[in-house]
Coordinates of C-alpha atoms and ligand atoms in Angstrom, one line a residue:
M1 CA -0.4 -79.4 -5.0
A2 CA -1.8 -77.1 -2.4
K3 CA -1.3 -73.5 -3.6
I4 CA -1.1 -70.4 -1.4
A5 CA -0.2 -66.9 -2.4
I6 CA 2.6 -65.2 -0.7
N7 CA 2.4 -61.4 -0.4
L8 CA 5.9 -60.4 -1.1
T9 CA 5.3 -56.9 0.3
T10 CA 4.2 -58.2 3.7
G11 CA 5.6 -61.6 3.6
S12 CA 2.1 -62.7 4.9
L13 CA 0.2 -65.5 3.3
Q14 CA -2.8 -64.2 1.3
K15 CA -6.2 -65.5 1.9
E16 CA -7.3 -67.3 -1.2
D17 CA -10.1 -65.3 -2.5
I18 CA -12.0 -65.2 -5.7
I19 CA -11.0 -63.0 -8.7
V20 CA -13.7 -62.7 -11.3
G21 CA -13.4 -62.2 -15.1
I22 CA -15.8 -59.7 -16.5
D23 CA -16.7 -59.3 -20.1
L24 CA -18.1 -55.7 -20.1
G25 CA -19.8 -55.8 -23.5
T26 CA -21.7 -53.2 -25.6
T27 CA -24.9 -55.2 -25.5
N28 CA -24.4 -57.8 -23.0
S29 CA -22.0 -58.4 -20.1
L30 CA -20.9 -61.7 -18.4
I31 CA -19.0 -62.6 -15.4
A32 CA -16.9 -65.9 -15.1
V33 CA -14.7 -67.6 -12.5
I34 CA -12.5 -70.6 -12.3
H35 CA -15.0 -72.9 -10.6
P36 CA -13.6 -73.6 -6.9
E37 CA -14.3 -77.4 -7.2
T38 CA -13.9 -78.3 -10.8
K39 CA -11.2 -75.9 -11.4
Q40 CA -12.7 -75.1 -14.8
P41 CA -13.6 -71.6 -16.1
T42 CA -17.3 -71.1 -15.7
V43 CA -19.8 -68.5 -16.5
L44 CA -21.9 -67.6 -13.5
K45 CA -25.6 -68.7 -14.0
E46 CA -28.6 -67.4 -12.2
I47 CA -31.1 -69.9 -11.1
D48 CA -33.1 -69.4 -14.2
H49 CA -30.0 -70.2 -16.1
T50 CA -29.5 -66.7 -17.5
T51 CA -25.7 -65.8 -18.0
L52 CA -26.0 -62.6 -20.2
V53 CA -26.6 -59.3 -18.3
P54 CA -27.9 -56.9 -20.8
S55 CA -25.5 -53.7 -20.5
I56 CA -28.5 -51.5 -19.9
V57 CA -29.3 -49.1 -17.0
H58 CA -32.8 -47.7 -16.4
F59 CA -33.4 -44.7 -14.0
G60 CA -37.1 -45.0 -12.7
L61 CA -39.0 -42.0 -11.9
N62 CA -39.0 -43.0 -8.2
G63 CA -35.5 -43.0 -8.0
N64 CA -35.4 -46.8 -8.7
L65 CA -32.3 -48.0 -10.5
S66 CA -32.3 -51.3 -12.4
V67 CA -29.8 -53.0 -14.7
G68 CA -29.8 -55.8 -17.1
N69 CA -32.9 -57.7 -18.2
E70 CA -35.2 -55.5 -16.0
A71 CA -33.8 -52.3 -17.5
K72 CA -34.2 -53.8 -21.0
E73 CA -37.8 -53.6 -20.7
F74 CA -37.8 -50.0 -20.7
L75 CA -35.9 -49.5 -23.9
I76 CA -39.2 -49.0 -25.8
T77 CA -41.3 -47.4 -23.1
D78 CA -39.0 -45.2 -21.4
P79 CA -36.2 -44.6 -23.9
E80 CA -35.0 -41.2 -22.4
R81 CA -34.3 -43.0 -19.1
T82 CA -32.9 -46.2 -20.5
I83 CA -29.2 -46.0 -21.2
F84 CA -27.8 -48.7 -23.5
S85 CA -24.5 -49.2 -25.4
V86 CA -22.6 -47.0 -22.9
K87 CA -19.5 -48.8 -23.9
R88 CA -19.4 -46.8 -27.1
L89 CA -19.1 -43.7 -25.1
M90 CA -16.3 -44.8 -22.7
G91 CA -13.4 -42.2 -22.7
K92 CA -15.0 -40.1 -25.5
S93 CA -15.6 -36.3 -25.7
Y94 CA -18.8 -35.1 -27.4
K95 CA -16.7 -34.5 -30.6
D96 CA -15.7 -38.2 -30.7
V97 CA -19.3 -39.1 -30.8
E98 CA -20.4 -39.1 -34.4
D99 CA -23.7 -40.4 -33.9
A100 CA -25.5 -38.9 -31.1
S101 CA -28.9 -39.5 -32.6
Y102 CA -28.3 -43.3 -32.4
F103 CA -28.8 -43.2 -28.6
G104 CA -32.3 -42.7 -27.4
Y105 CA -31.1 -40.6 -24.3
R106 CA -29.6 -37.3 -24.0
I107 CA -25.8 -36.9 -24.5
I108 CA -24.7 -33.4 -23.3
D109 CA -22.6 -31.3 -25.6
D110 CA -21.0 -28.6 -23.3
N111 CA -18.8 -27.7 -26.1
S112 CA -15.8 -28.8 -24.1
E113 CA -13.0 -31.3 -24.9
G114 CA -13.9 -33.1 -21.7
L115 CA -15.6 -36.3 -21.6
V116 CA -19.2 -36.9 -22.5
K117 CA -22.0 -36.9 -19.9
I118 CA -25.5 -38.3 -20.2
A119 CA -28.4 -36.3 -19.0
V120 CA -31.3 -38.3 -17.3
D121 CA -34.0 -35.7 -15.9
D122 CA -31.9 -33.1 -14.1
K123 CA -29.0 -35.3 -13.3
F124 CA -25.7 -35.9 -15.2
Y125 CA -23.9 -39.2 -15.4
T126 CA -20.6 -39.9 -17.0
P127 CA -20.1 -43.3 -19.0
I128 CA -17.7 -44.3 -16.1
E129 CA -20.5 -44.0 -13.6
L130 CA -23.1 -45.8 -15.8
S131 CA -20.5 -48.6 -16.5
A132 CA -20.1 -48.9 -12.8
F133 CA -23.6 -49.6 -12.1
I134 CA -23.5 -52.6 -14.6
L135 CA -20.4 -53.7 -13.0
K136 CA -21.9 -53.3 -9.6
A137 CA -24.9 -55.4 -10.7
L138 CA -22.5 -58.2 -12.1
K139 CA -20.5 -58.1 -8.7
Q140 CA -23.7 -58.5 -6.7
R141 CA -24.7 -61.3 -9.0
A142 CA -21.2 -62.9 -8.5
E143 CA -21.5 -62.6 -4.8
H144 CA -25.1 -63.9 -4.7
I145 CA -24.1 -66.9 -6.6
L146 CA -20.8 -67.7 -5.0
K147 CA -22.0 -66.7 -1.6
T148 CA -18.8 -64.8 -0.9
P149 CA -17.7 -61.1 -1.2
V150 CA -16.0 -60.4 -4.5
Y151 CA -13.7 -57.4 -4.7
R152 CA -11.0 -58.2 -7.5
A153 CA -11.6 -58.4 -11.1
V154 CA -10.1 -58.6 -14.5
I155 CA -12.1 -56.7 -17.2
T156 CA -11.8 -57.2 -20.9
V157 CA -11.9 -54.3 -23.5
P158 CA -11.7 -54.2 -27.3
A159 CA -8.0 -54.5 -28.6
Y160 CA -8.6 -51.0 -30.2
F161 CA -9.3 -49.3 -26.9
N162 CA -7.0 -46.3 -26.2
D163 CA -5.4 -45.4 -23.0
T164 CA -8.3 -43.1 -22.0
Q165 CA -10.9 -45.8 -22.8
R166 CA -8.8 -48.4 -20.8
Q167 CA -8.6 -45.9 -17.9
A168 CA -12.2 -45.2 -18.1
T169 CA -13.1 -48.8 -17.9
R170 CA -10.6 -49.3 -14.9
D171 CA -12.1 -46.3 -13.1
A172 CA -15.6 -47.8 -13.7
G173 CA -14.4 -50.9 -11.8
K174 CA -13.0 -48.9 -8.9
L175 CA -16.3 -47.0 -8.6
A176 CA -18.2 -50.3 -8.5
G177 CA -16.0 -51.4 -5.5
L178 CA -13.6 -53.6 -7.6
D179 CA -9.9 -53.7 -7.6
V180 CA -9.3 -54.1 -11.4
L181 CA -6.1 -56.1 -11.4
R182 CA -5.9 -56.0 -15.2
I183 CA -7.5 -54.7 -18.2
V184 CA -7.3 -57.5 -21.0
N185 CA -7.8 -57.3 -24.6
E186 CA -11.0 -59.2 -25.8
P187 CA -9.2 -61.4 -28.4
T188 CA -6.6 -62.2 -26.0
A189 CA -9.1 -63.6 -23.6
A190 CA -10.7 -65.6 -26.3
S191 CA -7.7 -67.0 -27.3
L192 CA -6.9 -67.9 -23.6
A193 CA -10.3 -69.5 -23.4
Y194 CA -9.3 -71.9 -26.2
G195 CA -6.0 -72.5 -24.4
I196 CA -4.1 -70.7 -27.1
G197 CA -1.1 -69.0 -25.5
L198 CA -0.9 -70.8 -22.3
K199 CA 1.9 -73.1 -23.1
T200 CA 5.4 -71.9 -22.8
G201 CA 7.4 -71.8 -25.9
E202 CA 4.1 -71.4 -27.9
E203 CA 4.3 -69.4 -31.0
K204 CA 1.2 -68.8 -33.1
T205 CA -0.5 -66.2 -35.3
I206 CA -4.2 -66.1 -34.9
A207 CA -7.1 -64.2 -36.1
V208 CA -10.0 -63.3 -33.7
Y209 CA -13.3 -62.8 -35.6
D210 CA -15.8 -61.2 -33.2
L211 CA -19.3 -60.6 -34.5
G212 CA -21.6 -59.4 -31.8
G213 CA -25.1 -57.8 -31.7
G214 CA -23.9 -54.3 -32.9
T215 CA -20.2 -54.4 -33.3
F216 CA -17.7 -56.3 -35.6
D217 CA -14.0 -56.7 -34.8
I218 CA -11.2 -58.5 -36.3
S219 CA -8.0 -58.7 -34.5
I220 CA -4.7 -60.4 -35.6
L221 CA -2.5 -61.4 -32.7
R222 CA 1.0 -63.0 -32.6
I223 CA 1.3 -65.1 -29.5
S224 CA 5.0 -65.8 -28.5
N225 CA 6.1 -67.2 -25.0
G226 CA 2.9 -66.0 -23.4
V227 CA 3.3 -62.5 -24.9
F228 CA 0.1 -61.5 -27.0
E229 CA 0.9 -58.9 -29.5
V230 CA -2.0 -57.0 -31.3
L231 CA -0.5 -57.0 -34.9
S232 CA -3.6 -55.3 -36.3
T233 CA -7.3 -54.6 -35.8
N234 CA -10.1 -53.6 -38.1
G235 CA -13.8 -53.7 -38.0
D236 CA -17.2 -51.8 -38.0
T237 CA -18.5 -50.3 -34.7
Y238 CA -22.0 -50.4 -36.4
L239 CA -22.1 -53.9 -37.8
G240 CA -23.6 -56.9 -36.2
G241 CA -26.6 -59.2 -35.5
D242 CA -29.0 -56.2 -35.2
D243 CA -28.4 -55.4 -38.8
M244 CA -29.2 -59.0 -39.8
D245 CA -32.4 -58.4 -37.8
K246 CA -33.2 -55.3 -39.6
A247 CA -32.6 -56.9 -42.9
I248 CA -35.2 -59.5 -42.1
V249 CA -37.7 -56.9 -40.9
N250 CA -37.4 -55.1 -44.2
H251 CA -37.7 -58.1 -46.2
W252 CA -41.0 -59.0 -44.4
L253 CA -42.2 -55.4 -44.9
Q254 CA -41.7 -55.8 -48.6
T255 CA -42.8 -59.2 -49.0
Y256 CA -46.0 -58.9 -47.1
N257 CA -46.7 -55.4 -48.1
I258 CA -46.9 -54.1 -44.5
D259 CA -47.3 -50.4 -44.1
S260 CA -43.9 -49.2 -42.8
D261 CA -45.4 -46.0 -41.6
K262 CA -48.0 -47.9 -39.7
I263 CA -45.1 -49.9 -38.0
D264 CA -42.9 -46.7 -37.5
A265 CA -45.9 -45.1 -35.6
D266 CA -46.6 -48.1 -33.4
K267 CA -43.5 -48.7 -31.3
A268 CA -44.8 -51.9 -29.6
M269 CA -45.6 -53.3 -33.1
A270 CA -42.2 -52.4 -34.4
Q271 CA -40.6 -54.1 -31.4
Q272 CA -42.6 -57.2 -31.9
L273 CA -41.6 -57.4 -35.4
R274 CA -37.8 -56.9 -34.6
L275 CA -38.3 -59.6 -31.9
Y276 CA -39.7 -62.1 -34.5
A277 CA -36.9 -61.2 -36.8
E278 CA -34.3 -62.1 -34.2
E279 CA -36.1 -65.2 -33.4
A280 CA -36.0 -66.2 -37.1
K281 CA -32.5 -65.4 -37.4
K282 CA -31.4 -67.6 -34.4
A283 CA -33.9 -70.5 -35.5
L284 CA -32.1 -70.6 -38.9
S285 CA -28.9 -71.2 -37.4
T286 CA -30.2 -74.7 -36.9
N287 CA -33.3 -75.0 -38.8
E288 CA -33.9 -74.7 -42.6
H289 CA -37.2 -72.7 -42.3
F290 CA -39.1 -70.5 -39.9
T291 CA -42.6 -69.2 -39.6
V292 CA -44.5 -67.2 -37.2
A293 CA -48.0 -65.7 -37.1
F294 CA -47.9 -61.8 -37.0
K295 CA -51.4 -60.1 -36.8
N296 CA -53.4 -61.8 -39.8
L297 CA -50.2 -62.8 -41.5
Q298 CA -48.0 -65.9 -41.4
L299 CA -44.4 -64.6 -41.8
E300 CA -42.0 -67.0 -43.3
L301 CA -38.3 -67.1 -44.0
S302 CA -36.0 -69.9 -45.3
R303 CA -32.3 -70.3 -44.7
P304 CA -31.5 -69.6 -48.3
Q305 CA -33.5 -66.4 -48.3
F306 CA -31.9 -65.3 -45.1
E307 CA -28.5 -65.9 -46.6
V308 CA -29.4 -63.8 -49.5
L309 CA -30.2 -60.9 -47.3
I310 CA -27.2 -61.1 -45.0
Q311 CA -24.5 -61.8 -47.6
P312 CA -23.6 -58.0 -48.1
L313 CA -23.1 -57.8 -44.2
V314 CA -21.0 -60.9 -44.3
D315 CA -18.8 -59.5 -47.2
K316 CA -18.2 -56.3 -45.3
T317 CA -16.7 -58.3 -42.4
L318 CA -14.6 -60.2 -44.9
S319 CA -13.2 -57.1 -46.4
A320 CA -12.3 -55.9 -42.9
C321 CA -10.4 -59.2 -42.6
Q322 CA -8.5 -58.5 -45.8
S323 CA -7.5 -55.0 -44.5
A324 CA -6.5 -56.4 -41.0
L325 CA -4.2 -59.1 -42.8
K326 CA -2.9 -56.3 -45.0
D327 CA -1.9 -54.1 -42.1
A328 CA -0.2 -57.0 -40.2
A329 CA 1.6 -57.7 -43.5
L330 CA 0.6 -61.3 -43.3
S331 CA -0.8 -63.7 -45.8
I332 CA -3.8 -66.0 -45.2
N333 CA -1.7 -69.0 -44.9
E334 CA 0.3 -67.5 -42.1
I335 CA -2.8 -67.7 -39.8
D336 CA -2.6 -70.6 -37.6
A337 CA -6.2 -70.4 -36.2
V338 CA -9.4 -68.4 -36.5
V339 CA -11.2 -67.9 -33.2
M340 CA -14.9 -67.1 -33.5
V341 CA -16.4 -64.8 -30.9
G342 CA -19.8 -63.1 -30.5
G343 CA -23.4 -64.5 -30.9
S344 CA -23.6 -63.8 -34.6
T345 CA -20.9 -66.2 -35.5
R346 CA -23.5 -69.0 -34.8
V347 CA -24.8 -68.1 -38.3
P348 CA -23.9 -70.9 -40.5
L349 CA -23.0 -68.6 -43.6
V350 CA -20.8 -66.6 -41.3
K351 CA -18.9 -69.7 -40.0
K352 CA -18.7 -71.0 -43.7
S353 CA -17.6 -67.6 -45.3
V354 CA -15.0 -67.0 -42.7
G355 CA -13.6 -70.6 -43.0
E356 CA -13.5 -70.2 -46.7
F357 CA -11.9 -66.8 -46.4
F358 CA -9.0 -67.9 -44.1
N359 CA -8.9 -71.5 -45.9
K360 CA -9.2 -73.5 -42.6
A361 CA -11.8 -74.7 -40.3
V362 CA -12.7 -72.1 -37.8
T363 CA -12.2 -72.5 -33.9
D364 CA -15.7 -72.6 -32.7
T365 CA -16.4 -75.4 -30.2
M366 CA -17.1 -73.1 -27.4
N367 CA -20.2 -70.9 -26.7
P368 CA -19.1 -67.7 -28.6
D369 CA -21.0 -65.5 -26.1
E370 CA -19.0 -66.8 -23.3
V371 CA -15.3 -67.0 -24.5
V372 CA -14.3 -63.6 -23.6
A373 CA -15.6 -63.9 -20.0
L374 CA -14.1 -67.3 -19.7
G375 CA -10.8 -66.2 -20.9
A376 CA -10.9 -63.2 -18.5
A377 CA -11.5 -65.8 -15.7
I378 CA -8.5 -67.8 -16.8
Q379 CA -6.3 -64.6 -16.9
A380 CA -7.8 -63.8 -13.2
D381 CA -6.7 -67.3 -12.1
V382 CA -3.1 -66.6 -13.5
L383 CA -3.1 -63.5 -11.5
A384 CA -4.3 -65.3 -8.4
G385 CA -1.3 -67.5 -8.8
N386 CA -3.3 -70.5 -8.9
N387 CA -2.4 -71.5 -12.4
K388 CA 1.1 -72.8 -12.1
E389 CA 3.9 -72.3 -9.5
L390 CA 3.4 -69.8 -6.9
L391 CA 5.3 -66.7 -6.4
L392 CA 3.3 -63.5 -6.8
L393 CA 5.3 -60.4 -7.6
D394 CA 4.5 -57.0 -8.9
I395 CA 7.0 -55.9 -11.5
T396 CA 5.8 -53.1 -13.6
P397 CA 6.2 -50.1 -11.3
L398 CA 9.8 -50.8 -10.3
S399 CA 13.0 -51.7 -12.0
L400 CA 14.1 -55.2 -12.6
G401 CA 17.7 -56.4 -12.6
I402 CA 20.1 -59.1 -11.2
E403 CA 22.7 -58.9 -8.7
T404 CA 26.5 -58.4 -10.1
M405 CA 29.7 -58.5 -8.1
G406 CA 29.8 -56.7 -5.0
G407 CA 26.2 -57.0 -4.3
L408 CA 25.3 -54.2 -7.2
M409 CA 22.0 -53.9 -8.9
D410 CA 22.4 -54.1 -12.5
V411 CA 19.1 -53.0 -14.0
L412 CA 17.9 -54.9 -17.2
I413 CA 14.2 -53.4 -17.2
P414 CA 14.1 -50.0 -15.9
R415 CA 11.0 -49.0 -13.9
N416 CA 7.8 -47.7 -15.9
S417 CA 9.0 -49.8 -18.9
K418 CA 5.9 -50.5 -21.0
I419 CA 5.0 -54.3 -21.0
P420 CA 5.4 -56.6 -22.9
T421 CA 9.2 -55.9 -22.8
K422 CA 12.4 -57.6 -23.0
A423 CA 16.1 -57.0 -22.4
G424 CA 19.4 -58.9 -22.4
R425 CA 22.9 -58.5 -21.4
Q426 CA 26.1 -60.7 -21.2
Y427 CA 28.0 -61.7 -18.2
T428 CA 31.0 -63.7 -17.5
T429 CA 32.6 -65.8 -14.9
Q430 CA 34.9 -64.4 -12.2
K431 CA 37.0 -67.6 -11.5
D432 CA 38.9 -70.1 -13.7
G433 CA 37.0 -73.3 -14.2
Q434 CA 33.8 -71.8 -12.7
G435 CA 31.2 -74.3 -13.3
S436 CA 28.1 -72.4 -12.4
M437 CA 26.7 -69.0 -12.0
R438 CA 24.1 -67.6 -9.5
I439 CA 21.5 -65.5 -11.2
T440 CA 19.6 -63.5 -8.5
V441 CA 16.7 -61.3 -9.7
Y442 CA 15.8 -58.1 -7.7
Q443 CA 13.3 -55.4 -8.1
G444 CA 14.0 -51.9 -6.8
E445 CA 15.7 -48.6 -7.5
R446 CA 18.7 -48.8 -5.0
D447 CA 22.1 -49.4 -6.3
L448 CA 22.8 -52.1 -3.8
V449 CA 20.7 -55.2 -4.1
K450 CA 20.4 -55.6 -0.3
N451 CA 18.2 -52.7 -0.3
N452 CA 16.0 -53.9 -2.9
R453 CA 13.3 -56.8 -3.0
K454 CA 14.8 -60.0 -4.1
L455 CA 12.3 -62.0 -6.4
A456 CA 14.1 -65.1 -7.2
E457 CA 17.2 -66.9 -7.8
F458 CA 18.6 -69.9 -9.7
N459 CA 21.8 -71.4 -10.6
L460 CA 23.0 -71.9 -14.2
T461 CA 25.0 -75.0 -13.8
G462 CA 27.0 -77.1 -16.2
I463 CA 29.2 -74.2 -17.6
P464 CA 32.2 -76.2 -19.1
G465 CA 35.6 -75.5 -17.4
M466 CA 37.0 -72.3 -19.0
P467 CA 39.4 -69.4 -17.8
A468 CA 37.7 -66.7 -15.9
G469 CA 36.2 -64.1 -18.3
L470 CA 35.8 -66.5 -21.2
P471 CA 32.3 -68.0 -20.8
K472 CA 29.6 -65.6 -22.3
V473 CA 26.5 -66.0 -20.1
E474 CA 23.6 -64.2 -21.7
V475 CA 20.7 -63.2 -19.2
N476 CA 17.5 -62.3 -20.8
F477 CA 14.5 -60.8 -19.0
L478 CA 11.1 -60.9 -20.7
V479 CA 8.0 -59.5 -19.1
N480 CA 5.0 -60.7 -20.9
A481 CA 1.7 -58.7 -21.3
D482 CA 0.3 -60.3 -18.1
G483 CA 3.2 -59.0 -16.3
I484 CA 4.8 -62.4 -15.8
L485 CA 8.7 -62.2 -15.6
V486 CA 10.7 -64.9 -17.4
V487 CA 14.4 -64.9 -16.6
K488 CA 16.7 -67.0 -18.9
A489 CA 20.5 -67.4 -18.5
K490 CA 22.4 -69.2 -21.2
E491 CA 26.1 -69.6 -21.7
L492 CA 26.6 -69.0 -25.4
R493 CA 29.8 -71.1 -25.9
S494 CA 28.3 -74.4 -24.6
G495 CA 24.6 -73.6 -25.0
V496 CA 23.7 -74.7 -21.6
E497 CA 20.5 -72.7 -20.4
Q498 CA 18.2 -72.4 -17.6
S499 CA 15.1 -70.2 -16.9
I500 CA 12.7 -69.2 -14.3
E501 CA 9.2 -67.7 -14.4
I502 CA 8.1 -65.0 -11.7
K503 CA 4.5 -64.2 -11.3
P504 CA 3.3 -60.5 -11.0
Q505 CA 2.2 -59.3 -7.4
Y506 CA -0.7 -57.1 -7.3
G507 CA -0.1 -56.7 -3.7
L508 CA 2.1 -53.8 -3.9
T509 CA 0.1 -50.9 -3.5
D510 CA 0.7 -47.4 -5.0
A511 CA 1.7 -46.0 -1.8
E512 CA 4.2 -48.8 -1.4
V513 CA 5.8 -48.1 -4.8
E514 CA 5.9 -44.4 -4.0
E515 CA 7.5 -45.3 -0.8
R516 CA 10.3 -47.3 -2.5
L517 CA 10.7 -44.5 -5.2
L518 CA 11.2 -41.8 -2.4
D519 CA 13.6 -44.0 -0.6
S520 CA 15.7 -44.4 -3.7
L521 CA 15.7 -40.5 -4.2
Q522 CA 16.8 -39.8 -0.8
H523 CA 19.5 -42.4 -0.9
A524 CA 20.7 -41.4 -4.5
K525 CA 23.8 -39.6 -3.3
D526 CA 24.9 -42.4 -0.8
D527 CA 24.1 -44.9 -3.4
M528 CA 26.1 -43.5 -6.0
Q529 CA 29.3 -43.3 -3.6
T530 CA 28.6 -46.9 -2.5
R531 CA 28.3 -48.0 -6.0
A532 CA 31.6 -46.3 -7.0
L533 CA 33.5 -48.0 -3.9
V534 CA 31.9 -51.4 -4.5
E535 CA 33.0 -51.2 -8.1
A536 CA 36.4 -50.3 -7.2
Q537 CA 36.6 -53.1 -4.5
T538 CA 35.1 -55.8 -7.0
E539 CA 37.8 -54.6 -9.6
A540 CA 40.6 -55.0 -7.1
Q541 CA 39.1 -58.4 -6.1
V542 CA 39.1 -59.7 -9.6
L543 CA 42.5 -58.2 -10.2
I544 CA 43.9 -60.0 -7.1
E545 CA 42.4 -63.4 -8.2
T546 CA 43.5 -63.2 -11.8
T547 CA 47.0 -62.3 -10.7
N548 CA 47.2 -65.1 -8.3
S549 CA 45.9 -67.6 -10.9
F550 CA 48.5 -66.2 -13.2
L551 CA 51.2 -66.8 -10.7
D552 CA 50.0 -70.4 -9.8
K553 CA 50.6 -71.2 -13.6
N554 CA 53.6 -69.1 -14.5
A555 CA 55.6 -68.2 -11.4
H556 CA 58.6 -70.3 -12.9
L557 CA 58.7 -67.6 -15.6
L558 CA 59.2 -64.7 -13.3
S559 CA 62.3 -63.3 -11.7
N560 CA 62.4 -63.3 -7.9
D561 CA 62.1 -59.5 -7.8
E562 CA 59.2 -59.6 -9.9
L563 CA 57.5 -62.4 -7.6
T564 CA 58.2 -60.5 -4.3
A565 CA 57.1 -57.3 -5.7
T566 CA 53.8 -58.6 -7.0
Q567 CA 53.1 -60.6 -3.7
K568 CA 53.7 -57.2 -1.7
S569 CA 51.5 -55.2 -4.0
I570 CA 48.7 -57.9 -3.6
A571 CA 49.0 -57.6 0.0
D572 CA 48.9 -53.9 -0.1
L573 CA 45.8 -54.0 -2.2
K574 CA 44.1 -56.4 0.0
D575 CA 44.4 -53.8 2.9
M576 CA 43.4 -51.0 0.7
I577 CA 40.1 -52.7 -0.1
A578 CA 39.4 -52.9 3.6
S579 CA 40.1 -49.0 3.6
E580 CA 36.6 -48.4 2.0
D581 CA 38.2 -45.4 0.0
K582 CA 37.5 -45.7 -3.6
N583 CA 40.5 -43.5 -4.6
I584 CA 43.0 -45.5 -2.5
I585 CA 41.9 -48.6 -4.0
Q586 CA 42.2 -47.2 -7.5
Q587 CA 45.8 -46.3 -6.7
G588 CA 46.4 -49.9 -5.4
I589 CA 44.9 -51.4 -8.6
E590 CA 47.1 -49.2 -10.8
M591 CA 50.3 -50.1 -8.7
L592 CA 49.6 -53.9 -9.2
N593 CA 48.9 -53.5 -12.9
N594 CA 52.0 -51.4 -13.5
I595 CA 54.1 -54.2 -11.8
S596 CA 52.4 -57.1 -13.6
R597 CA 52.0 -55.7 -17.1
P598 CA 55.7 -56.0 -18.3
Y599 CA 56.1 -59.8 -17.3
A600 CA 52.5 -60.6 -18.4
E601 CA 53.2 -59.5 -21.8
R602 CA 56.5 -61.4 -21.8
V603 CA 54.8 -64.6 -20.7
M604 CA 52.1 -64.2 -23.3
D605 CA 54.7 -63.9 -26.1
E606 CA 56.3 -66.9 -24.8
A607 CA 53.1 -68.9 -24.8
I608 CA 52.3 -67.9 -28.4
R609 CA 55.8 -68.8 -29.4
V610 CA 55.5 -72.2 -27.9
A611 CA 52.0 -72.6 -29.5
M612 CA 53.2 -71.8 -32.8
K613 CA 56.2 -73.9 -32.9
G614 CA 56.3 -76.4 -35.6
R615 CA 53.3 -74.9 -37.2
Q616 CA 53.3 -73.8 -40.8
I617 CA 51.8 -70.5 -41.3
Ligands
AMP1 P1 -23.2 -60.5 -28.5 O1 -23.2 -59.3 -28.7 O2 -21.9 -61.3 -28.8 O3 -23.9 -61.0 -27.3 O4 -24.1 -61.1 -29.7 C1 -25.4 -61.0 -29.6 C2 -25.9 -61.1 -31.0 O5 -25.9 -62.7 -31.4 C3 -27.4 -60.8 -31.4 O6 -27.4 -60.1 -32.4 C4 -28.0 -62.2 -31.1 O7 -29.2 -61.9 -32.1 C5 -27.0 -62.9 -32.0 N1 -27.3 -64.5 -31.7 C6 -27.5 -65.0 -30.6 N2 -27.7 -66.3 -30.7 C7 -27.8 -66.5 -31.9 C8 -28.0 -67.8 -32.9 N3 -28.2 -68.9 -32.4 N4 -27.9 -67.5 -34.3 C9 -27.6 -66.2 -34.8 N5 -27.3 -65.3 -34.1 C10 -27.5 -65.2 -32.7

């Protein structure tokens, strides 16, 4: 099926352009897209096949800025001007940074509550600016590989990131020239990469175990109908593969009696040893034994030795898993899947221990370094509207509701509602035997739907014949975390139901939303009067219809006077509806009610008498 995006703001067709998914990591970052030809999520690779861009920025003395592998080379030789782990500083004030000494560069303490700055020579940079350098490099990388400009992205963040940290990430994207369509939780992205949560009606509880180079996160998610809810998170911001490398270095220092003072004094030697340790660790993920020549020594490490060294680290992650389960109030057997993320989950002992802990085989068939970026690309594709049916709408900034009688807007989800969110309300039919009900979904702040934006409409059909007012049609709105609105209508007595899914529209700019809000404020008074009039007109219309249908069935039970008075009153009320005066219409309603009430009661009593005849009570 050919897919195009309709911009509902302008009504124009939108040029199909690429939206990238970015995993902005503490140690490494990646960028992924849905491949234009294969339609598969794909991590972008340079010609040299590298996918990971180290999240490192180096400021050269000559004003040269480098990012990624190029910058990484300066970690040892020029630590003061080489910024790593900037993600740990995002959205933080100096007081939040417990471990300023961990960073080889200068973090400024200006004694303020404000966000931290990093000093390089005589210049100051915010973590947002530094992250923007990394994002810009990723953007250029994507443009270079895809040979097309890239200006829209989805960026992932840890589930525990607070609003400030999320906003900082969004700002970094903006600064890098990217329109950040969504900030997505890393565990949510990982889950999407495995296709968990993409099917409607799917209900799952999963654990995402993310062990990277320097951080460990465990998140428990509940997925229901495309809504990803974070039930709990736990972890350790200073625990990861780097600690395994350190454990190996220490083991070698002891085993081979290497003078640690000498190593500490020689940065290049220390770095070499650390690199060998990492090489050993990686090799032991597939081999049983590792050996390498270092100076006049032959360093060795077997897998069992390695496992003894890292057991305490693994145990630490498992106790965090235990706490996360406890916080989510779940038992191990309530977890449906355990998704493995992060390079360090390649270690066989990690896989085995996590599998044993959760008592099930872990989900680990994909490259653990890539799953988050791939999931971000899938999310980007959903936002691009390429994923399923195509209707792109923006729903978060404005109210959502349906049209009720008289063209009035009945708001189910008010504007500024936090997503995911849901709301429901019951409606009924206006006519006897009405077999279908039209549900029209609108977005906007005005009282009359004709002034709002129509998003979708569908018919709930198959309502069994019942007198007006008897069917109970429950309309439910559900906006999931991705901003997708699902509208369901169900007739409760018969169980017939129908639903529709509406995609978010990012095309609505802040200015357009503002314009709509302003418009609703300016018209607030008119709108209130119109609403009151429409409500009175609708009430009068319904009263005329029900009275007419009553007369159709029961005219023979009424006196002639009653019949003529009723017919006259109905004719009067019709004229009054046209008068457009709410007070006059109210009077007409009262008049008709006063005439019909006495005989309506009489007829009702008679009906009950007939119904009860011959029955034993
Ligand atoms: P991440 O932060 O997710 O990129 O993870 C990087 C960490 O994964 C580093 O500590 C790497 O040394 C580690 N890692 C990468 N490949 C392997 C492997 N084959 N076996 C064990 N650890 C690995």
